[in-house]
Amino acid sequence: MKFLIIKLSSLGDVIHALPIVNVLRKNFPDAQIDWLVGKKGFELLSLIKEINNIYLLNFKNLFLIQKQKYDYVIDVQGLFKSALLSRSSLGKRIIGFKNTREFADIFYDEKINVGDLFNTKKHIVDLNLELISNIVQIKNLKTNFLIPNFSTLNQEPCSLIIFSASTWESKLWPMDYWYELIEKSYKVTKLQGYKVYICASNSDLKYIGKLIQKLDSNNINYVNLVGKTSIKDLICLIQKVGLVVGLDSFGVHLASAIKNDYGYPEVIGIYGPTSIYRTGPYGLIKNCLYLSKLECIACRKKTCPLGHHKCMNDISVDMVRELVYSLDLNCSGKPFSIHESFISGKI
C-alpha cells in the first residue's frame, strides 16, 4: 500500500497533520508513507522516522511522485494549488475535504464532509484524521504526533520558553506585556533558578526587536535564542523545560505535540483572532487565555478590522501569571544551567 500526504505549509499546520502518519503506520506497518511539503516543513519531517520519503515541492519531484502510482493521495492543505498537485500525482484515489477553499474539492475522488472547516468546535488535528476515516478506524485511537525524544539533558521544571512572535499582526500580544511578564518572573523567581528563553526566527526580529532591546537595556536575565536553533534544537529545549508560553504559532503547536506524546512540558496559549477550539494547543484548551465572550473573537483576520485589538490587549499579564501559578510545575529550586550547544545551535 502506498500513501502520499500533501501538506505544504505552514510548520504549525504540518504538525497538525502528523497524527495521520501515526494512524496509517499503525494500521499498515509495511506501507510506503510519503509526504510532499514546502521548504519550511522539510527539516521537521526529516526527523520523523515513520515517513519513508519526503518530497520537496519542485518539478523534478513531481515526476518522481507520478511514477509511484500511489493508492491514496491525501490533500490535507485543501487549497487549489495542493488539490491540483494531488490530481497531478496520478494517484489512484485522491482524498480531501468537502466544501474547502478555492473550489479545491473539484479535484477529489473522495470528499470528506466534516462540516464547516473554520467555524467549528473540532480541533484541526481531529478534522485532519477524518480524511482517512474511510481507510482505517480512527475512533478511540490515542493521538500521537511522532515527535522523537532528543533530550539528553537533565529536566529543569523551573524554566520557561517564550514564543512571542507571529506573522499575523492580530495575533501579537503587546511587547510591553511580554516584558512585564519576563521582568516579574525574573525578579520573583531568580533565586529559585528560573531561566527564561526567547525563541524565534531571525525574520521575527521585526516584531520582537523592541522587546529584546528593552530586556537588554534593563539588564533582565534571559537567554536570547532568536535565530540560533534548528528545529531539532527546539525540540530538545522544549523537552527539557517546564513551561512554554506563546501565541498561536509553530512553537506552541510543537510544544503541545510534545506534551501530548510525552506528558511535558506545560503549555499556555494566548489567543484572540483564532479559535482555541480549532487551533489551540491540542488537548490543552484549559491552558488558554481567550476572551470567548468578546463579540469579535476568532475573526480570523490578520489585522484587527475594528482597530482596537481588544482580543489580545485585554488579556493582562496578571491573567497569564495566575494561570501559570495554577499549574504544577514541580519546581525543585535547583540552579539552572544551559548547555552551550543550545547557544551555538549545534545540537
mmCIF file of C-alpha atoms in Angstrom:
data_model
loop_
_atom_site.group_PDB
_atom_site.id
_atom_site.type_symbol
_atom_site.label_atom_id
_atom_site.label_comp_id
_atom_site.label_asym_id
_atom_site.label_seq_id
_atom_site.Cartn_x
_atom_site.Cartn_y
_atom_site.Cartn_z
ATOM 1 C CA MET A 1 0.000 0.000 0.000
ATOM 2 C CA LYS A 2 1.305 3.439 -0.920
ATOM 3 C CA PHE A 3 0.180 6.735 0.615
ATOM 4 C CA LEU A 4 1.112 10.301 -0.266
ATOM 5 C CA ILE A 5 0.257 13.115 2.129
ATOM 6 C CA ILE A 6 0.210 16.640 0.745
ATOM 7 C CA LYS A 7 0.604 19.405 3.296
ATOM 8 C CA LEU A 8 2.886 22.134 2.010
ATOM 9 C CA SER A 9 2.845 24.650 4.876
ATOM 10 C CA SER A 10 2.852 26.170 7.453
ATOM 11 C CA LEU A 11 5.009 24.495 10.111
ATOM 12 C CA GLY A 12 2.194 24.507 12.647
ATOM 13 C CA ASP A 13 -0.174 23.016 10.069
ATOM 14 C CA VAL A 14 2.374 20.321 9.232
ATOM 15 C CA ILE A 15 2.459 19.344 12.921
ATOM 16 C CA HIS A 16 -1.329 19.121 12.940
ATOM 17 C CA ALA A 17 -1.187 16.579 10.103
ATOM 18 C CA LEU A 18 1.429 14.282 11.697
ATOM 19 C CA PRO A 19 -1.139 12.097 13.527
ATOM 20 C CA ILE A 20 -2.291 10.887 10.096
ATOM 21 C CA VAL A 21 1.123 9.264 9.658
ATOM 22 C CA ASN A 22 0.863 7.633 13.074
ATOM 23 C CA VAL A 23 -2.537 6.062 12.339
ATOM 24 C CA LEU A 24 -1.547 4.863 8.880
ATOM 25 C CA ARG A 25 1.696 3.360 10.165
ATOM 26 C CA LYS A 26 -0.082 1.503 12.965
ATOM 27 C CA ASN A 27 -2.662 0.066 10.587
ATOM 28 C CA PHE A 28 -0.306 -0.553 7.651
ATOM 29 C CA PRO A 29 3.132 -1.223 9.201
ATOM 30 C CA ASP A 30 4.674 -2.175 5.850
ATOM 31 C CA ALA A 31 3.099 0.637 3.837
ATOM 32 C CA GLN A 32 5.040 3.291 1.960
ATOM 33 C CA ILE A 33 4.063 6.619 3.521
ATOM 34 C CA ASP A 34 5.438 9.668 1.721
ATOM 35 C CA TRP A 35 4.901 13.428 2.064
ATOM 36 C CA LEU A 36 5.018 16.362 -0.363
ATOM 37 C CA VAL A 37 5.954 19.535 1.514
ATOM 38 C CA GLY A 38 7.287 23.056 1.093
ATOM 39 C CA LYS A 39 10.786 24.148 2.074
ATOM 40 C CA LYS A 40 9.999 25.120 5.682
ATOM 41 C CA GLY A 41 8.437 21.789 6.545
ATOM 42 C CA PHE A 42 11.202 19.622 5.100
ATOM 43 C CA GLU A 43 13.508 19.884 8.121
ATOM 44 C CA LEU A 44 10.739 18.920 10.538
ATOM 45 C CA LEU A 45 9.524 15.942 8.524
ATOM 46 C CA SER A 46 13.097 14.698 8.081
ATOM 47 C CA LEU A 47 13.090 13.935 11.819
ATOM 48 C CA ILE A 48 10.027 11.662 11.617
ATOM 49 C CA LYS A 49 11.291 8.115 11.033
ATOM 50 C CA GLU A 50 7.803 6.775 10.271
ATOM 51 C CA ILE A 51 7.810 8.665 6.950
ATOM 52 C CA ASN A 52 9.531 6.837 4.094
ATOM 53 C CA ASN A 53 10.138 9.603 1.553
ATOM 54 C CA ILE A 54 9.832 13.367 1.829
ATOM 55 C CA TYR A 55 9.471 15.276 -1.418
ATOM 56 C CA LEU A 56 10.319 18.955 -1.541
ATOM 57 C CA LEU A 57 7.939 20.697 -3.901
ATOM 58 C CA ASN A 58 9.639 21.096 -7.310
ATOM 59 C CA PHE A 59 9.105 19.865 -10.879
ATOM 60 C CA LYS A 60 11.656 17.066 -10.632
ATOM 61 C CA ASN A 61 9.962 15.563 -7.597
ATOM 62 C CA LEU A 62 6.529 15.818 -9.202
ATOM 63 C CA PHE A 63 7.730 13.455 -11.935
ATOM 64 C CA LEU A 64 9.127 11.084 -9.301
ATOM 65 C CA ILE A 65 5.805 11.155 -7.477
ATOM 66 C CA GLN A 66 3.888 10.283 -10.627
ATOM 67 C CA LYS A 67 5.998 7.155 -11.062
ATOM 68 C CA GLN A 68 4.962 5.866 -7.638
ATOM 69 C CA LYS A 69 1.307 5.263 -8.593
ATOM 70 C CA TYR A 70 0.042 5.908 -5.075
ATOM 71 C CA ASP A 71 -3.010 4.023 -3.844
ATOM 72 C CA TYR A 72 -4.147 7.073 -1.853
ATOM 73 C CA VAL A 73 -3.204 10.733 -2.109
ATOM 74 C CA ILE A 74 -4.422 12.731 0.899
ATOM 75 C CA ASP A 75 -4.635 16.508 0.444
ATOM 76 C CA VAL A 76 -4.562 17.980 3.933
ATOM 77 C CA GLN A 77 -3.885 21.511 2.663
ATOM 78 C CA GLY A 78 -7.245 21.981 0.969
ATOM 79 C CA LEU A 79 -6.306 24.749 -1.448
ATOM 80 C CA PHE A 80 -6.484 24.919 -5.253
ATOM 81 C CA LYS A 81 -2.704 24.521 -5.549
ATOM 82 C CA SER A 82 -2.489 21.448 -3.317
ATOM 83 C CA ALA A 83 -5.581 19.895 -4.884
ATOM 84 C CA LEU A 84 -4.161 20.364 -8.373
ATOM 85 C CA LEU A 85 -0.907 18.769 -7.196
ATOM 86 C CA SER A 86 -2.923 15.887 -5.765
ATOM 87 C CA ARG A 87 -4.617 15.263 -9.095
ATOM 88 C CA SER A 88 -1.323 15.692 -10.948
ATOM 89 C CA SER A 89 0.253 12.968 -8.820
ATOM 90 C CA LEU A 90 -1.669 10.347 -10.842
ATOM 91 C CA GLY A 91 -2.643 8.588 -7.630
ATOM 92 C CA LYS A 92 -5.442 6.039 -7.801
ATOM 93 C CA ARG A 93 -7.620 7.740 -5.181
ATOM 94 C CA ILE A 94 -7.498 11.433 -4.246
ATOM 95 C CA ILE A 95 -8.940 12.401 -0.849
ATOM 96 C CA GLY A 96 -9.700 15.865 0.513
ATOM 97 C CA PHE A 97 -12.205 17.934 2.448
ATOM 98 C CA LYS A 98 -15.623 18.692 1.005
ATOM 99 C CA ASN A 99 -16.543 22.364 0.567
ATOM 100 C CA THR A 100 -12.990 23.539 1.088
ATOM 101 C CA ARG A 101 -11.496 26.816 -0.102
ATOM 102 C CA GLU A 102 -10.829 27.862 -3.715
ATOM 103 C CA PHE A 103 -13.064 25.070 -5.085
ATOM 104 C CA ALA A 104 -10.281 22.593 -4.372
ATOM 105 C CA ASP A 105 -12.693 19.699 -3.934
ATOM 106 C CA ILE A 106 -13.412 19.514 -7.669
ATOM 107 C CA PHE A 107 -10.154 17.540 -7.933
ATOM 108 C CA TYR A 108 -11.021 14.920 -5.286
ATOM 109 C CA ASP A 109 -12.372 11.396 -5.730
ATOM 110 C CA GLU A 110 -13.416 11.247 -2.068
ATOM 111 C CA LYS A 111 -14.786 14.406 -0.466
ATOM 112 C CA ILE A 112 -14.837 14.078 3.314
ATOM 113 C CA ASN A 113 -17.611 16.140 4.871
ATOM 114 C CA VAL A 114 -16.604 17.478 8.292
ATOM 115 C CA GLY A 115 -18.951 20.460 8.207
ATOM 116 C CA ASP A 116 -17.593 23.999 8.325
ATOM 117 C CA LEU A 117 -13.792 23.713 8.352
ATOM 118 C CA PHE A 118 -13.333 27.047 10.105
ATOM 119 C CA ASN A 119 -16.424 27.800 12.192
ATOM 120 C CA THR A 120 -16.127 24.642 14.243
ATOM 121 C CA LYS A 121 -15.559 23.426 17.795
ATOM 122 C CA LYS A 122 -13.493 20.494 16.499
ATOM 123 C CA HIS A 123 -9.715 20.692 16.571
ATOM 124 C CA ILE A 124 -7.962 20.714 13.200
ATOM 125 C CA VAL A 125 -5.987 17.624 14.264
ATOM 126 C CA ASP A 126 -9.228 15.672 14.612
ATOM 127 C CA LEU A 127 -10.581 17.104 11.361
ATOM 128 C CA ASN A 128 -7.415 16.014 9.560
ATOM 129 C CA LEU A 129 -7.800 12.488 10.900
ATOM 130 C CA GLU A 130 -11.289 12.375 9.404
ATOM 131 C CA LEU A 131 -9.621 12.389 5.985
ATOM 132 C CA ILE A 132 -8.582 8.765 6.491
ATOM 133 C CA SER A 133 -11.794 7.632 8.216
ATOM 134 C CA ASN A 134 -12.834 5.621 5.138
ATOM 135 C CA ILE A 135 -9.481 3.820 5.118
ATOM 136 C CA VAL A 136 -8.949 2.979 8.795
ATOM 137 C CA GLN A 137 -10.806 3.079 12.102
ATOM 138 C CA ILE A 138 -9.908 6.342 13.805
ATOM 139 C CA LYS A 139 -12.266 6.283 16.787
ATOM 140 C CA ASN A 140 -10.809 5.659 20.247
ATOM 141 C CA LEU A 141 -7.238 5.872 18.951
ATOM 142 C CA LYS A 142 -4.658 7.733 21.015
ATOM 143 C CA THR A 143 -3.344 10.685 19.063
ATOM 144 C CA ASN A 144 0.419 10.702 18.615
ATOM 145 C CA PHE A 145 2.478 13.306 16.764
ATOM 146 C CA LEU A 146 5.581 11.101 16.448
ATOM 147 C CA ILE A 147 7.935 13.818 17.736
ATOM 148 C CA PRO A 148 11.193 11.984 18.548
ATOM 149 C CA ASN A 149 12.718 12.218 22.008
ATOM 150 C CA PHE A 150 16.036 14.010 21.553
ATOM 151 C CA SER A 151 16.502 15.345 25.071
ATOM 152 C CA THR A 152 19.750 14.182 26.662
ATOM 153 C CA LEU A 153 19.950 17.000 29.200
ATOM 154 C CA ASN A 154 18.561 16.931 32.723
ATOM 155 C CA GLN A 155 14.976 18.088 33.133
ATOM 156 C CA GLU A 156 14.609 21.602 34.549
ATOM 157 C CA PRO A 157 10.952 22.221 35.518
ATOM 158 C CA CYS A 158 11.708 25.802 36.648
ATOM 159 C CA SER A 159 12.381 27.132 33.174
ATOM 160 C CA LEU A 160 10.265 28.919 30.606
ATOM 161 C CA ILE A 161 10.249 29.330 26.835
ATOM 162 C CA ILE A 162 8.567 32.381 25.333
ATOM 163 C CA PHE A 163 7.181 32.318 21.775
ATOM 164 C CA SER A 164 6.144 35.951 21.364
ATOM 165 C CA ALA A 165 6.241 36.365 17.575
ATOM 166 C CA SER A 166 3.695 35.826 14.815
ATOM 167 C CA THR A 167 3.400 36.856 11.193
ATOM 168 C CA TRP A 168 -0.191 37.894 11.933
ATOM 169 C CA GLU A 169 -0.315 41.362 13.467
ATOM 170 C CA SER A 170 -3.657 40.482 15.071
ATOM 171 C CA LYS A 171 -2.115 37.549 16.987
ATOM 172 C CA LEU A 172 0.513 39.666 18.715
ATOM 173 C CA TRP A 173 0.311 40.225 22.445
ATOM 174 C CA PRO A 174 1.736 43.680 23.307
ATOM 175 C CA MET A 175 5.508 43.562 23.703
ATOM 176 C CA ASP A 176 5.249 45.642 26.889
ATOM 177 C CA TYR A 177 3.156 42.830 28.334
ATOM 178 C CA TRP A 178 5.819 40.267 27.423
ATOM 179 C CA TYR A 179 8.446 42.476 29.035
ATOM 180 C CA GLU A 180 6.412 42.775 32.238
ATOM 181 C CA LEU A 181 5.833 39.021 32.338
ATOM 182 C CA ILE A 182 9.537 38.257 31.908
ATOM 183 C CA GLU A 183 10.640 41.005 34.315
ATOM 184 C CA LYS A 184 8.287 39.824 37.058
ATOM 185 C CA SER A 185 9.261 36.196 36.515
ATOM 186 C CA TYR A 186 12.921 37.160 36.846
ATOM 187 C CA LYS A 187 12.520 39.360 39.918
ATOM 188 C CA VAL A 188 10.225 36.982 41.787
ATOM 189 C CA THR A 189 11.891 33.695 40.901
ATOM 190 C CA LYS A 190 15.551 34.413 40.097
ATOM 191 C CA LEU A 191 16.689 32.893 43.398
ATOM 192 C CA GLN A 192 14.831 29.694 42.566
ATOM 193 C CA GLY A 193 16.774 29.044 39.389
ATOM 194 C CA TYR A 194 14.260 30.098 36.745
ATOM 195 C CA LYS A 195 15.547 30.682 33.268
ATOM 196 C CA VAL A 196 13.620 32.435 30.518
ATOM 197 C CA TYR A 197 14.323 31.646 26.867
ATOM 198 C CA ILE A 198 13.075 33.698 23.954
ATOM 199 C CA CYS A 199 12.826 31.622 20.782
ATOM 200 C CA ALA A 200 12.021 32.890 17.302
ATOM 201 C CA SER A 201 13.468 33.067 13.808
ATOM 202 C CA ASN A 202 15.598 35.952 12.587
ATOM 203 C CA SER A 203 12.678 37.137 10.462
ATOM 204 C CA ASP A 204 10.669 37.671 13.666
ATOM 205 C CA LEU A 205 13.031 40.368 14.923
ATOM 206 C CA LYS A 206 10.844 42.990 13.268
ATOM 207 C CA TYR A 207 8.138 42.011 15.775
ATOM 208 C CA ILE A 208 10.196 41.349 18.898
ATOM 209 C CA GLY A 209 13.264 43.545 18.373
ATOM 210 C CA LYS A 210 11.958 46.197 20.779
ATOM 211 C CA LEU A 211 11.357 43.539 23.444
ATOM 212 C CA ILE A 212 14.926 42.247 23.090
ATOM 213 C CA GLN A 213 16.294 45.790 23.264
ATOM 214 C CA LYS A 214 14.275 46.649 26.369
ATOM 215 C CA LEU A 215 15.301 43.456 28.183
ATOM 216 C CA ASP A 216 18.955 44.111 27.390
ATOM 217 C CA SER A 217 18.884 47.780 28.386
ATOM 218 C CA ASN A 218 17.301 46.910 31.740
ATOM 219 C CA ASN A 219 19.685 44.036 32.441
ATOM 220 C CA ILE A 220 16.919 41.439 32.671
ATOM 221 C CA ASN A 221 18.383 37.951 32.754
ATOM 222 C CA TYR A 222 17.175 35.776 29.858
ATOM 223 C CA VAL A 223 18.588 33.643 27.054
ATOM 224 C CA ASN A 224 18.241 35.032 23.538
ATOM 225 C CA LEU A 225 17.894 32.113 21.102
ATOM 226 C CA VAL A 226 16.421 34.144 18.245
ATOM 227 C CA GLY A 227 17.715 32.648 15.016
ATOM 228 C CA LYS A 228 20.035 30.264 16.894
ATOM 229 C CA THR A 229 18.111 26.998 16.918
ATOM 230 C CA SER A 230 17.314 24.347 14.347
ATOM 231 C CA ILE A 231 14.022 22.503 14.700
ATOM 232 C CA LYS A 232 15.882 19.633 16.361
ATOM 233 C CA ASP A 233 17.440 22.099 18.823
ATOM 234 C CA LEU A 234 13.995 23.476 19.584
ATOM 235 C CA ILE A 235 12.584 20.003 20.239
ATOM 236 C CA CYS A 236 15.487 19.286 22.621
ATOM 237 C CA LEU A 237 14.902 22.525 24.506
ATOM 238 C CA ILE A 238 11.126 22.106 24.756
ATOM 239 C CA GLN A 239 11.604 18.559 26.059
ATOM 240 C CA LYS A 240 13.820 19.969 28.822
ATOM 241 C CA VAL A 241 11.798 22.891 30.200
ATOM 242 C CA GLY A 242 8.804 23.031 32.497
ATOM 243 C CA LEU A 243 6.650 25.632 30.751
ATOM 244 C CA VAL A 244 6.045 27.126 27.304
ATOM 245 C CA VAL A 245 4.024 30.332 26.858
ATOM 246 C CA GLY A 246 3.198 31.687 23.444
ATOM 247 C CA LEU A 247 0.839 32.745 20.716
ATOM 248 C CA ASP A 248 -0.918 30.669 18.047
ATOM 249 C CA SER A 249 2.372 29.732 16.404
ATOM 250 C CA PHE A 250 4.630 26.880 15.371
ATOM 251 C CA GLY A 251 6.455 26.916 18.712
ATOM 252 C CA VAL A 252 3.285 26.457 20.745
ATOM 253 C CA HIS A 253 1.984 23.736 18.414
ATOM 254 C CA LEU A 254 5.300 21.896 18.611
ATOM 255 C CA ALA A 255 5.260 22.178 22.408
ATOM 256 C CA SER A 256 1.681 20.901 22.665
ATOM 257 C CA ALA A 257 2.554 17.968 20.380
ATOM 258 C CA ILE A 258 5.468 17.099 22.678
ATOM 259 C CA LYS A 259 3.189 17.488 25.710
ATOM 260 C CA ASN A 260 0.695 15.122 24.061
ATOM 261 C CA ASP A 261 3.347 12.494 23.293
ATOM 262 C CA TYR A 262 5.434 12.671 26.490
ATOM 263 C CA GLY A 263 3.355 14.428 29.166
ATOM 264 C CA TYR A 264 5.535 17.538 29.438
ATOM 265 C CA PRO A 265 6.084 20.497 29.364
ATOM 266 C CA GLU A 266 3.066 22.535 30.403
ATOM 267 C CA VAL A 267 1.865 24.807 27.585
ATOM 268 C CA ILE A 268 -0.049 28.085 27.817
ATOM 269 C CA GLY A 269 -1.531 29.714 24.725
ATOM 270 C CA ILE A 270 -2.565 33.362 24.364
ATOM 271 C CA TYR A 271 -5.274 33.506 21.691
ATOM 272 C CA GLY A 272 -7.516 36.127 20.112
ATOM 273 C CA PRO A 273 -8.178 36.190 16.344
ATOM 274 C CA THR A 274 -8.023 32.400 16.052
ATOM 275 C CA SER A 275 -10.155 29.839 17.858
ATOM 276 C CA ILE A 276 -8.728 27.787 20.707
ATOM 277 C CA TYR A 277 -11.170 25.035 19.775
ATOM 278 C CA ARG A 278 -9.793 24.673 16.255
ATOM 279 C CA THR A 279 -6.095 25.544 16.618
ATOM 280 C CA GLY A 280 -5.437 25.835 20.331
ATOM 281 C CA PRO A 281 -2.711 23.740 21.971
ATOM 282 C CA TYR A 282 -4.012 20.227 21.315
ATOM 283 C CA GLY A 283 -5.796 18.796 24.362
ATOM 284 C CA LEU A 284 -4.946 21.871 26.434
ATOM 285 C CA ILE A 285 -7.868 24.264 25.985
ATOM 286 C CA LYS A 286 -7.955 24.785 29.757
ATOM 287 C CA ASN A 287 -4.462 26.279 29.457
ATOM 288 C CA CYS A 288 -5.522 29.052 27.079
ATOM 289 C CA LEU A 289 -6.176 32.721 27.688
ATOM 290 C CA TYR A 290 -9.087 33.536 25.386
ATOM 291 C CA LEU A 291 -11.802 36.183 25.718
ATOM 292 C CA SER A 292 -14.590 33.951 24.435
ATOM 293 C CA LYS A 293 -17.360 36.441 25.275
ATOM 294 C CA LEU A 294 -15.883 39.163 23.089
ATOM 295 C CA GLU A 295 -18.223 39.639 20.137
ATOM 296 C CA CYS A 296 -15.459 39.776 17.541
ATOM 297 C CA ILE A 297 -13.371 36.912 18.946
ATOM 298 C CA ALA A 298 -11.781 34.484 16.459
ATOM 299 C CA CYS A 299 -12.357 36.813 13.492
ATOM 300 C CA ARG A 300 -9.524 35.079 11.555
ATOM 301 C CA LYS A 301 -8.253 38.412 10.231
ATOM 302 C CA LYS A 302 -4.520 39.105 10.042
ATOM 303 C CA THR A 303 -5.075 42.671 11.204
ATOM 304 C CA CYS A 304 -7.815 43.821 13.565
ATOM 305 C CA PRO A 305 -10.695 45.028 11.325
ATOM 306 C CA LEU A 306 -12.064 47.158 14.185
ATOM 307 C CA GLY A 307 -8.724 48.699 15.076
ATOM 308 C CA HIS A 308 -8.907 48.096 18.846
ATOM 309 C CA HIS A 309 -7.210 44.690 19.131
ATOM 310 C CA LYS A 310 -9.152 44.010 22.334
ATOM 311 C CA CYS A 311 -8.938 40.235 21.940
ATOM 312 C CA MET A 312 -5.216 40.424 22.769
ATOM 313 C CA ASN A 313 -4.830 43.774 24.534
ATOM 314 C CA ASP A 314 -7.427 42.874 27.177
ATOM 315 C CA ILE A 315 -5.542 39.750 28.256
ATOM 316 C CA SER A 316 -3.493 41.118 31.139
ATOM 317 C CA VAL A 317 -0.133 39.971 32.452
ATOM 318 C CA ASP A 318 -1.783 39.087 35.753
ATOM 319 C CA MET A 319 -4.173 36.746 33.926
ATOM 320 C CA VAL A 320 -1.212 34.899 32.468
ATOM 321 C CA ARG A 321 0.601 34.777 35.800
ATOM 322 C CA GLU A 322 -2.470 33.442 37.576
ATOM 323 C CA LEU A 323 -2.714 30.646 35.033
ATOM 324 C CA VAL A 324 0.987 29.874 35.479
ATOM 325 C CA TYR A 325 0.551 29.682 39.253
ATOM 326 C CA SER A 326 -2.342 27.236 38.840
ATOM 327 C CA LEU A 327 -0.062 24.712 37.100
ATOM 328 C CA ASP A 328 2.004 22.157 38.967
ATOM 329 C CA LEU A 329 5.486 22.732 37.571
ATOM 330 C CA ASN A 330 7.207 20.635 40.249
ATOM 331 C CA CYS A 331 9.916 23.249 40.770
ATOM 332 C CA SER A 332 12.859 21.998 42.785
ATOM 333 C CA GLY A 333 14.756 25.253 43.163
ATOM 334 C CA LYS A 334 17.851 23.647 41.689
ATOM 335 C CA PRO A 335 20.054 26.204 39.910
ATOM 336 C CA PHE A 336 19.657 26.082 36.156
ATOM 337 C CA SER A 337 22.487 25.882 33.667
ATOM 338 C CA ILE A 338 22.141 25.804 29.898
ATOM 339 C CA HIS A 339 24.320 23.606 27.735
ATOM 340 C CA GLU A 340 26.478 25.790 25.466
ATOM 341 C CA SER A 341 25.365 23.838 22.384
ATOM 342 C CA PHE A 342 21.937 25.445 22.659
ATOM 343 C CA ILE A 343 23.543 28.822 22.238
ATOM 344 C CA SER A 344 25.659 27.761 19.292
ATOM 345 C CA GLY A 345 22.827 25.864 17.608
ATOM 346 C CA LYS A 346 24.892 22.683 17.253
ATOM 347 C CA ILE A 347 22.623 20.167 18.958
#
